[in-house]
Short mmCIF file of C-alpha atoms in Angstrom, two decimals:
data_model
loop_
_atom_site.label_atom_id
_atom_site.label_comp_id
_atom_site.label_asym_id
_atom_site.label_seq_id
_atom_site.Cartn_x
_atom_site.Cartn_y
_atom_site.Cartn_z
CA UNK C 126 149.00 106.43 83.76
CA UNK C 127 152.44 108.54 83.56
CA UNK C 128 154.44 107.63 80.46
CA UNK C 129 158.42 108.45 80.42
CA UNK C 130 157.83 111.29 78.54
CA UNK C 131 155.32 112.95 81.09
CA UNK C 132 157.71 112.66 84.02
CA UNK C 133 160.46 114.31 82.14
CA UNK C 134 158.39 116.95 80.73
CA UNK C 135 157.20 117.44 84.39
CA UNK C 136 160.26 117.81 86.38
CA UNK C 137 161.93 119.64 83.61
CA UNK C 138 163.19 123.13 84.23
CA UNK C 139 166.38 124.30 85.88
CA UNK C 140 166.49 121.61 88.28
CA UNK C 141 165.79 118.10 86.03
CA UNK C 142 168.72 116.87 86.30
CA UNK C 143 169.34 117.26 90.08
CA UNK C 144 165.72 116.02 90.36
CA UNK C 145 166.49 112.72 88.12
CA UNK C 146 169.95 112.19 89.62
CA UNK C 147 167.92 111.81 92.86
CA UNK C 148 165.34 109.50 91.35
CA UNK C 149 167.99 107.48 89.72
CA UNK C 150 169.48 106.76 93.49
CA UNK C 151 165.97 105.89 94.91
CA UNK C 152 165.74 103.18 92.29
CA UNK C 153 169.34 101.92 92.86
CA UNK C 154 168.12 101.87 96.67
CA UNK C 155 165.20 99.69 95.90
CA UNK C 156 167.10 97.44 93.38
CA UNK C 157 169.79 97.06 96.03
CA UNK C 158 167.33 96.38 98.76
CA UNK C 159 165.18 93.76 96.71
CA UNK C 160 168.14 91.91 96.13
CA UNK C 161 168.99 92.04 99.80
CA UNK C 162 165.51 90.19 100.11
CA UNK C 163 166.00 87.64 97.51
CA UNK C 164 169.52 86.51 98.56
CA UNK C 165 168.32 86.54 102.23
CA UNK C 166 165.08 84.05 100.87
CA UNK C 167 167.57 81.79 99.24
CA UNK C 168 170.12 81.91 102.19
CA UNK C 169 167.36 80.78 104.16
CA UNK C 170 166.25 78.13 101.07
CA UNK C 171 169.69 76.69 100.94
CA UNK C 172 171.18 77.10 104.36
CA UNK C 173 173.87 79.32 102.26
CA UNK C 174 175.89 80.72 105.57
CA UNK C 175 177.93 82.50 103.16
CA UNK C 176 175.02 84.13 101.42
CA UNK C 177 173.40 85.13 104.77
CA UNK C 178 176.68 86.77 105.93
CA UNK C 179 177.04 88.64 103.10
CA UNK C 180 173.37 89.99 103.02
CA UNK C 181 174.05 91.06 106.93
CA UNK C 182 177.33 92.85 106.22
CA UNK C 183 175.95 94.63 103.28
CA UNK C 184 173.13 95.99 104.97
CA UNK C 185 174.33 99.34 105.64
CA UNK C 186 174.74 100.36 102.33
CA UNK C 187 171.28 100.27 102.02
CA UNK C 188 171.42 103.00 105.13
CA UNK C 189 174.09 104.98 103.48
CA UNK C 190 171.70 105.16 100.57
CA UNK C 191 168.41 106.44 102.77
CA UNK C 192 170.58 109.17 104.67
CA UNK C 193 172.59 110.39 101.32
CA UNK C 194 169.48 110.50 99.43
CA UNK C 195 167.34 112.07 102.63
CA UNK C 196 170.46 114.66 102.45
CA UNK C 197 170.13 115.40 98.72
CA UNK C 198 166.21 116.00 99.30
CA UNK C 199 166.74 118.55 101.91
CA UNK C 200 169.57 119.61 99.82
CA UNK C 201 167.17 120.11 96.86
CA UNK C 202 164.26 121.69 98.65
CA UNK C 203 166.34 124.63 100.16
CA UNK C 204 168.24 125.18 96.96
CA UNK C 205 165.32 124.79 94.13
CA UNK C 206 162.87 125.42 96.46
CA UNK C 207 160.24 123.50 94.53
CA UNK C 208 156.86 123.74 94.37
CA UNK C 209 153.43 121.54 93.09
CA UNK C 210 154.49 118.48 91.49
CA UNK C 211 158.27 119.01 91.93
CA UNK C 212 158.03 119.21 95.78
CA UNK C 213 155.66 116.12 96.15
CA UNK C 214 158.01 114.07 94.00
CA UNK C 215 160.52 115.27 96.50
CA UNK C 216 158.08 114.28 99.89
CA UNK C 217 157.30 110.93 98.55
CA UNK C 218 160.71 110.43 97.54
CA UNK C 219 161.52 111.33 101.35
CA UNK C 220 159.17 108.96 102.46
CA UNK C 221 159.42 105.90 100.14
CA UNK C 222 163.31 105.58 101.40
CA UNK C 223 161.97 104.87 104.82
CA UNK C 224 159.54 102.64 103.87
CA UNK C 225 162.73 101.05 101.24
CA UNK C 226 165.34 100.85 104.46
CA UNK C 227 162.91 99.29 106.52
CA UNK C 228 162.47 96.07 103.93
CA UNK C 229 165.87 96.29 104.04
CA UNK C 230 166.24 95.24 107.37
CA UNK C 231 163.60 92.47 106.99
CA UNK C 232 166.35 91.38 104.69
CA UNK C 233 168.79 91.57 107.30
CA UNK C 234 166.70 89.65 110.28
CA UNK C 235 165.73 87.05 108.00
CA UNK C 236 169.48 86.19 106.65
CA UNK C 237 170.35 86.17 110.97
CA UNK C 238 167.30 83.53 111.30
CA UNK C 239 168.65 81.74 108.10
CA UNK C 240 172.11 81.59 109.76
CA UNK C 241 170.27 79.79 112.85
CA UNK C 242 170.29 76.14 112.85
CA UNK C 243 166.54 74.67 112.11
CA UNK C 244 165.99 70.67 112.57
CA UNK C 245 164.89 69.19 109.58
CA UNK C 246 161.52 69.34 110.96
CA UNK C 247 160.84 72.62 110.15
CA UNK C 248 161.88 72.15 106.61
CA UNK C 249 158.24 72.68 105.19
CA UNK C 250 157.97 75.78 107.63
CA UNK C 251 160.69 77.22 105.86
CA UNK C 252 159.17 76.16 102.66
CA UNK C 253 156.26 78.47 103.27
CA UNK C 254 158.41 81.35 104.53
CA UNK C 255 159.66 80.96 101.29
CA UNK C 256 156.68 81.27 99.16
CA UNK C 257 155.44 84.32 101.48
CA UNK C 258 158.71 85.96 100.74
CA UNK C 259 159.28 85.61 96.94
CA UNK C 260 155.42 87.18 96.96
CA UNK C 261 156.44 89.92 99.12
CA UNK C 262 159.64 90.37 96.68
CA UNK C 263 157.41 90.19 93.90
CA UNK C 264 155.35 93.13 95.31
CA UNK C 265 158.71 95.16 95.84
CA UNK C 266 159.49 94.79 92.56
CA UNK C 267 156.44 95.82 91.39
CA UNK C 268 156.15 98.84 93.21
CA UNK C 269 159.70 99.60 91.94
CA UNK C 270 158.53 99.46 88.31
CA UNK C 271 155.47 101.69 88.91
CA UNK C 272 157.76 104.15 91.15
CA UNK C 273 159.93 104.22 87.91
CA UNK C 274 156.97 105.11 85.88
CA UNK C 275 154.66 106.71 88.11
CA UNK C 276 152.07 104.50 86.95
CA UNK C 277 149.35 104.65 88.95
CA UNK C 278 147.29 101.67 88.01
CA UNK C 279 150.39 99.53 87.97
CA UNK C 280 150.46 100.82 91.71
CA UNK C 281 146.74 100.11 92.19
CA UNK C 282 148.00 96.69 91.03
CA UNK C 283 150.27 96.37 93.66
CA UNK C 284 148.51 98.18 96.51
CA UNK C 285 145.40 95.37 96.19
CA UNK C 286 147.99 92.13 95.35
CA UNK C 287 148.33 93.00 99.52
CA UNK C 288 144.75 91.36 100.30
CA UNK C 289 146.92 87.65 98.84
CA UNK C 290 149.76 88.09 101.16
CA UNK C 291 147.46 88.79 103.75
CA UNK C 292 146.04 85.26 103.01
CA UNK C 293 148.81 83.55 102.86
CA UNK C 294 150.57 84.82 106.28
CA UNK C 295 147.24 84.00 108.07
CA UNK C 296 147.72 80.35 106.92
CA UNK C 297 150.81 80.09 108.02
CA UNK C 298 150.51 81.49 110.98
CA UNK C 299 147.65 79.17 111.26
CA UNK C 300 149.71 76.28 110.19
CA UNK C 301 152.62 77.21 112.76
CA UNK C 302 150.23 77.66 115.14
CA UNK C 303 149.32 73.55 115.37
CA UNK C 304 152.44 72.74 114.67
CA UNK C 305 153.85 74.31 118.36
CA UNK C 306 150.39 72.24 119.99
CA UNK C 307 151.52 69.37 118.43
CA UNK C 308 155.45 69.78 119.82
CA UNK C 309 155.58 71.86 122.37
CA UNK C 310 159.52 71.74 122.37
CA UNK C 311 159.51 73.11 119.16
CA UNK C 312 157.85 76.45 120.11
CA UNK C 313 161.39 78.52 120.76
CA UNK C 314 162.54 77.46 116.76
CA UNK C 315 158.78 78.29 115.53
CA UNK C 316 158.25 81.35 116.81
CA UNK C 317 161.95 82.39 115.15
CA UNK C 318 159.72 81.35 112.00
CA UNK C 319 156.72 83.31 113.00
CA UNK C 320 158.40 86.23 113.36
CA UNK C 321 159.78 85.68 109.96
CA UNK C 322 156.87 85.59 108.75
CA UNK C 323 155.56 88.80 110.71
CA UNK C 324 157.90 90.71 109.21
CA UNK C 325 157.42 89.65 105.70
CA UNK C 326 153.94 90.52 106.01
CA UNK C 327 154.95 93.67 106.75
CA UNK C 328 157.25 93.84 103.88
CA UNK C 329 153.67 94.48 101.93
CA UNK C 330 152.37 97.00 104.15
CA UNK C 331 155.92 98.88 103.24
CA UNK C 332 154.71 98.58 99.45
CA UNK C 333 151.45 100.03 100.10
CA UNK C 334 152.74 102.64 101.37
CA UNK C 335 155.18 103.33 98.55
CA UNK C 336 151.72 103.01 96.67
CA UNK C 337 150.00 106.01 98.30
CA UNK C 338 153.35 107.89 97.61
CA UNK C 339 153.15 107.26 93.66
CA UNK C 340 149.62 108.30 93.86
CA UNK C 341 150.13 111.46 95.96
CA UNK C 342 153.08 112.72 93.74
CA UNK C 343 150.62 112.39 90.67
CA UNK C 344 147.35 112.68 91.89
CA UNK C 345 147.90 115.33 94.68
CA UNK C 346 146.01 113.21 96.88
CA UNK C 347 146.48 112.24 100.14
CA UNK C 348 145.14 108.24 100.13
CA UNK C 349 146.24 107.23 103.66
CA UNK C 350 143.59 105.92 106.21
CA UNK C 351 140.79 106.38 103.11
CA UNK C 352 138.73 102.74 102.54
CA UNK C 353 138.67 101.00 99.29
CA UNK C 354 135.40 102.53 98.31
CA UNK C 355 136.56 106.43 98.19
CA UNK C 356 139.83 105.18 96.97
CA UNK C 357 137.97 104.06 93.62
CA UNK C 358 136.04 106.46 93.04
CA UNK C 359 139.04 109.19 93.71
CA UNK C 360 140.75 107.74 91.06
CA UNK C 361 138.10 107.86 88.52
CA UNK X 1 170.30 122.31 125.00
CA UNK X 2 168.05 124.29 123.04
CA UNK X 3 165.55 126.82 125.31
CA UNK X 4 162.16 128.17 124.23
CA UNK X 5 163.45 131.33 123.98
CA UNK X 6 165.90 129.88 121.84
CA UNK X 7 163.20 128.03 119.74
CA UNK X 8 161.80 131.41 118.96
CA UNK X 9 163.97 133.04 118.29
CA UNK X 10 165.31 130.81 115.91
CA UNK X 11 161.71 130.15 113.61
CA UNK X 12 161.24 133.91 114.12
CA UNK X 13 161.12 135.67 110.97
CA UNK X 14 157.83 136.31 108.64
CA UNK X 15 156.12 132.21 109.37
CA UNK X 16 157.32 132.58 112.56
CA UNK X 17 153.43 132.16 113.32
CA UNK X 18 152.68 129.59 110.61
CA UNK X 19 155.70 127.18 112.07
CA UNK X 20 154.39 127.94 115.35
CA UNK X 21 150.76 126.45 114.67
CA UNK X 22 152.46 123.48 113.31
CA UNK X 23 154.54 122.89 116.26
CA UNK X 24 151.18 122.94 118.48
CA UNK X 25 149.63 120.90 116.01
CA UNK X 26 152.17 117.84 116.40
CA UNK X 27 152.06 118.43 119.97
CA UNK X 28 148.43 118.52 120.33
CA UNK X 29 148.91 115.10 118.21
CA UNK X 30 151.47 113.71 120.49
CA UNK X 31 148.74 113.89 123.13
CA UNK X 32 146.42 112.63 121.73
CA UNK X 33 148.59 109.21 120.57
CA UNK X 34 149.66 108.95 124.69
CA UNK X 35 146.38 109.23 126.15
CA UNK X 36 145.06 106.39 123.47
CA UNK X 37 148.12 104.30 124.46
CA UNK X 38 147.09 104.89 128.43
CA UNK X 39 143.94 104.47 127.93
CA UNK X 40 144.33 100.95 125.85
CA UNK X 41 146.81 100.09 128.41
CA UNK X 42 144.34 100.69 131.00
CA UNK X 43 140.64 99.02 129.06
CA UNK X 44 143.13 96.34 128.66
CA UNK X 45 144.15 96.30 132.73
CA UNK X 46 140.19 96.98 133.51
CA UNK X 47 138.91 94.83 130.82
CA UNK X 48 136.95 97.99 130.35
CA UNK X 49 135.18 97.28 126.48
CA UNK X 50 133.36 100.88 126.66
CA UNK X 51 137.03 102.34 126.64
CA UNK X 52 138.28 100.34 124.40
CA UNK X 53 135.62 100.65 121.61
CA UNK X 54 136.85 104.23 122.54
CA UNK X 55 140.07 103.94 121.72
CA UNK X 56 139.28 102.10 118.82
CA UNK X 57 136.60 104.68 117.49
CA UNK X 58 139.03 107.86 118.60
CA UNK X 59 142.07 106.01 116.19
CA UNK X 60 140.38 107.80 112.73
CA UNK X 61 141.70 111.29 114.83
CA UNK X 62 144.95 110.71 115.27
CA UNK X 63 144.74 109.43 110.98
CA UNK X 64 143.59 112.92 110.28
CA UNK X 65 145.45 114.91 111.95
CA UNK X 66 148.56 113.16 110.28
CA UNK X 67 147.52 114.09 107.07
CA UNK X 68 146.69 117.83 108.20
CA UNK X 69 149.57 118.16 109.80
CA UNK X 70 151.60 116.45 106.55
CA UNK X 71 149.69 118.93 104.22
CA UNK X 72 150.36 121.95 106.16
CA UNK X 73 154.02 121.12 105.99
CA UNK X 74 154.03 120.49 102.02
CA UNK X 75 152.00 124.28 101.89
CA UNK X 76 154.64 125.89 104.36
CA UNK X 77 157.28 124.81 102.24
CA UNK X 78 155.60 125.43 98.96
CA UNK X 79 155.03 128.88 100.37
CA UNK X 80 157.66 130.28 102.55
CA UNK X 81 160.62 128.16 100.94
CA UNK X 82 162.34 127.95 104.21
CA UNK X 83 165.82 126.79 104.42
CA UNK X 84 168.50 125.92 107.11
CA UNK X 85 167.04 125.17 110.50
CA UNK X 86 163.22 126.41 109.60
CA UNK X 87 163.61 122.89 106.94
CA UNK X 88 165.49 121.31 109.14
CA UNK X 89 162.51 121.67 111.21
CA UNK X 90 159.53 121.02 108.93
CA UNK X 91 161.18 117.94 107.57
CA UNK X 92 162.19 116.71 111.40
CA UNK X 93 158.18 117.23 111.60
CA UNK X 94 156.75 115.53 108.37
CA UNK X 95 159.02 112.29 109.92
CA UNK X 96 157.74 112.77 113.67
CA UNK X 97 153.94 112.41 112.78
CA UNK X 98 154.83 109.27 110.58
CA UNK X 99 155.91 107.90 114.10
CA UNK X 100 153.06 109.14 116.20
CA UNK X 101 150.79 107.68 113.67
CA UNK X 102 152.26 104.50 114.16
CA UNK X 103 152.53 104.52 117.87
CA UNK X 104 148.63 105.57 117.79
CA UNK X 105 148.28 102.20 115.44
CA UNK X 106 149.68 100.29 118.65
CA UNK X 107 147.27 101.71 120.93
CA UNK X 108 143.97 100.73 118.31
CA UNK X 109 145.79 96.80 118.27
CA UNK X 110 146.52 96.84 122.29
CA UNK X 111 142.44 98.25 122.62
CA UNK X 112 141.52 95.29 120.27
CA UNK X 113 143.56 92.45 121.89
CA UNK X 114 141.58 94.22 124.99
CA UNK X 115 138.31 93.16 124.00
CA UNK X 116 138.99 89.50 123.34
CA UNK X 117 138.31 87.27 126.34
CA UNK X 118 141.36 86.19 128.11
CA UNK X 119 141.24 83.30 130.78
CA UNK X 120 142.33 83.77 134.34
CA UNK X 121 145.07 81.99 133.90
CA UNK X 122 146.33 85.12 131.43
CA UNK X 123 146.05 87.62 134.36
CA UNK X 124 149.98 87.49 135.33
CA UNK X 125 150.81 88.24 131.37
CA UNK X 126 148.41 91.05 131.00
CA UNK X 127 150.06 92.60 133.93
CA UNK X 128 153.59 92.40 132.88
CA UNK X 129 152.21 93.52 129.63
CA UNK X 130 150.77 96.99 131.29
CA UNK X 131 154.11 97.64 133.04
CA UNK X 132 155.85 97.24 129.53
CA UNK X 133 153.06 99.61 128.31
CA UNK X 134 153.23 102.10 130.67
CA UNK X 135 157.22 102.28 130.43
CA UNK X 136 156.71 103.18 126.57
CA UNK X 137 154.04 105.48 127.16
CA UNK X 138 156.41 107.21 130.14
CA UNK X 139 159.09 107.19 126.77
CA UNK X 140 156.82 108.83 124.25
CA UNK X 141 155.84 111.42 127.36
CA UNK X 142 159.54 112.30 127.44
CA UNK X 143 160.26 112.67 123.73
CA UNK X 144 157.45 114.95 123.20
CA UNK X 145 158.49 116.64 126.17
CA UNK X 146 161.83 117.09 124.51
CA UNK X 147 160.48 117.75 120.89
CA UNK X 148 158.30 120.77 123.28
CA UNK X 149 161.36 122.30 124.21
CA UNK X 150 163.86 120.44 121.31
CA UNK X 151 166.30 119.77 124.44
CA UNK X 152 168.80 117.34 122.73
CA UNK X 153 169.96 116.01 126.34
CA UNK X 154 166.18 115.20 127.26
CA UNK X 155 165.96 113.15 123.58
CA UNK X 156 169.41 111.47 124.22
CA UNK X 157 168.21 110.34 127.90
CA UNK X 158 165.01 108.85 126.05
CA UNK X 159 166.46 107.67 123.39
CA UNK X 160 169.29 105.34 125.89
CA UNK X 161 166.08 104.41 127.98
CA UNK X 162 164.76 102.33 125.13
CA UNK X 163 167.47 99.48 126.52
CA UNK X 164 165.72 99.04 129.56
CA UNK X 165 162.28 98.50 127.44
CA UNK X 166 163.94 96.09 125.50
CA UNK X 167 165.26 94.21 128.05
CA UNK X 168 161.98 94.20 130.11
CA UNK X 169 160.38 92.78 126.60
CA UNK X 170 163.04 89.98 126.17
CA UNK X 171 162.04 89.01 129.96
CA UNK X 172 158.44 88.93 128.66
CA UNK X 173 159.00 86.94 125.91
CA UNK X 174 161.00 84.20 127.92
CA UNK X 175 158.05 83.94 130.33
CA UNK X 176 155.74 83.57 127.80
CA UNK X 177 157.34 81.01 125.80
CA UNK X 178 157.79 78.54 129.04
CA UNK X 179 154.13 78.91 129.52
CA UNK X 180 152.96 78.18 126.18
CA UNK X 181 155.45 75.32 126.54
CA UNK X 182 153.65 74.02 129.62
CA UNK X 183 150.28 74.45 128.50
CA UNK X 184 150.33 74.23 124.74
CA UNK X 185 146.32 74.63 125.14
CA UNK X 186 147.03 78.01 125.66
CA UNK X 187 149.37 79.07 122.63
CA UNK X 188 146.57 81.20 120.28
CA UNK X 189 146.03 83.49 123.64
CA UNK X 190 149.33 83.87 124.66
CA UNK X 191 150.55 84.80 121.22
CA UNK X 192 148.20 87.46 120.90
CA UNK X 193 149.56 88.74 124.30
CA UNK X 194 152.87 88.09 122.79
CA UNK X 195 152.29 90.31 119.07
CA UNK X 196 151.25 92.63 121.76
CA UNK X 197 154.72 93.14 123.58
CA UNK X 198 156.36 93.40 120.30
CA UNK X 199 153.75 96.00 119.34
CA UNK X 200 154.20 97.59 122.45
CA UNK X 201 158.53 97.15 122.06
CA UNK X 202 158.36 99.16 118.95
CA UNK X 203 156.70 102.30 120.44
CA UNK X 204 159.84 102.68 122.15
CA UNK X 205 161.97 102.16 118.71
CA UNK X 206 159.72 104.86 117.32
CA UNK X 207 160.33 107.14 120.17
CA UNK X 208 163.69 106.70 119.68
CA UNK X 209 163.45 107.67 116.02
CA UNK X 210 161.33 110.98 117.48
CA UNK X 211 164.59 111.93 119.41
CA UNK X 212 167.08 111.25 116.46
CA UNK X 213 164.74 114.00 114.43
CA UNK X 214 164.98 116.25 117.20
CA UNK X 215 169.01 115.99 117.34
CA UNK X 216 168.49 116.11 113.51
CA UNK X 217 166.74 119.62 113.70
CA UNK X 218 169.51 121.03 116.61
CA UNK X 219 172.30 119.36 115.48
CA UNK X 220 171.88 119.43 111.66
CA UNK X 221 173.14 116.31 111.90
CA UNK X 222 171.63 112.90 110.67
CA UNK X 223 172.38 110.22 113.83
CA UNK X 224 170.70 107.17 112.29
CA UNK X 225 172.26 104.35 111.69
CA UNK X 226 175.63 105.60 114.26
CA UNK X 227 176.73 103.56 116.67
CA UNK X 228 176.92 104.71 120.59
CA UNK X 229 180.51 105.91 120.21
CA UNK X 230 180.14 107.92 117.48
CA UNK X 231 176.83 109.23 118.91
CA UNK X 232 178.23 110.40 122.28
CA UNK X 233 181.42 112.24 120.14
CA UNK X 234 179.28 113.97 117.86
CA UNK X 235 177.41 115.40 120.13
CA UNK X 236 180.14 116.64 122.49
#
């Protein structure tokens, strides 16, 4: 694990404070766009149409965020031209705002599905949706937390709490599944939820992926497309 | 638009060779990523298993050469420091592969839905699902024809063509949902044919990201997230 102290020390030097500004704004990002999932979750809870407008509208902040802080990397790289550690922070900063953007509009599709009008029917689908989502939001902010820190075992944490929401889409899925051979008439409302759901799952792929950023800026290691087996043993 | 002479003139300069090998590299990986997607498309049209185990064995390449590619940007950076266009051009890279990874992850899930069994009855689906596959693999031909030669007007006629994918993919959909609808015994099949043409309906969203990256590196301008208007005066 990174503490505080070792991040500062590390991206010290003529540039920390352009460096920090920029990590600063990546966490603002995240804390913006996990709030855009939450408040789209409990539009969809409550039928809030309000709630759901206001997560739509304020969706491209979170894209003003991604392309000023994409700008301030490039910025960064030509002027400091960094190198080692301070030019991975740098790439996996570049790379975690995609991943951040792209949760971000989860957040958006889900507040325009909350916004659509479900029968009471599919009450308990949206009940699971739910669930699925607060995990997913969980994971986010997780993966926030050890982004703040570097930590890398908090990361580990989060990168293997994935196998869970894993589980839990497959049940739904399985669940929604019966449900649309049960009522076929229902099929065009529960495949809205499906893709909900789809998306959410994704939502912890996105974290993963922030994951393997966190431990490429402090390992040096590359961790994509490597099986659970070398990944333990490469961080040993 | 942007000529080859153009091109090299522009990444001449002392890692005028070292860009060069990169730019082969992510072409040589473009290829790669379109003959999997053909070649799913067509195990799938065939129900050929041999290819698709192929496809499915061949995925771990197109992995690798992601994270060589991604590596040899971080060095060239680290190394040569470029700045201006040369960054402009690295970066527009280290996003393009992220793409063509994902695009090759399309291909491995189109190969696997290949070798389940589908019924007769599926034949019309799989059908309308190859034409939908073989408009997004004539997409990503295009946009790595334009990142070839970065011709912004090539990327810009790729990047509108993505309507008519959608719109053949909405089409899809509705046909797929009235079937399920009148044959609810058939729902688990015709929703794997269905995850499919989403799959499938993203390649072309990721193509389109390819071409904003190559307006990005001619331009020096960051298109995401513009609407059409703004698009078509920017680049006037």
């Amino acid at each position: 694990m990174m503490d505080n102290q070792n991040i500062s020390r590390h991206i010290s030097g003529q540039f920390n404070a352009e460096l920090e500004a920029i990590r600063t704004h990546v966490l603002a990002m995240g804390g913006l766009v996990e709030r855009q999932l939450t408040d789209a979750l409990r539009a969809m809870h409550y039928q809030d149409v309000e709630l759901a407008k206001q997560v739509i509208r304020e969706d491209h902040k979170v894209n003003s965020m991604e392309v000023a802080i994409d700008e301030a990397c490039t910025r960064i790289i030509a002027k400091r031209q960094p190198t080692a550690g301070d030019l991975r922070l740098v790439i996996a900063i570049i790379k975690t705002i995609t991943d951040l953007e792209r949760i971000g509009d989860v957040a958006d599709s889900i507040a325009k599905m909350a916004l659509d009008n479900f029968s009471n029917h599919q009450q308990p689908f949206l009940v699971s949706l739910e669930n699925l989502g607060h995990k997913a939001a969980r994971m986010l902010h997780d993966v926030l937390d050890a982004f703040a820190r570097m930590d890398v075992d908090a990361a580990m944490k989060v990168y293997h709490s994935d196998d869970h929401l894993d589980k839990e889409y497959e049940a739904i899925l399985r669940q929604l599944m019966t449900y649309m051979m049960e009522d076929p008439r229902s099929i065009p409302n529960v495949l809205k939820v499906m893709w909900s759901a789809r998306a959410i799952e994704r939502v912890g792929d996105r974290c993963q992926n922030i994951c393997e950023y966190i431990i490429y800026f402090v390992k040096g290691k590359d961790i994509r497309h490597t099986n659970k087996e070398q990944l333990e043993k490469m961080l040993k």
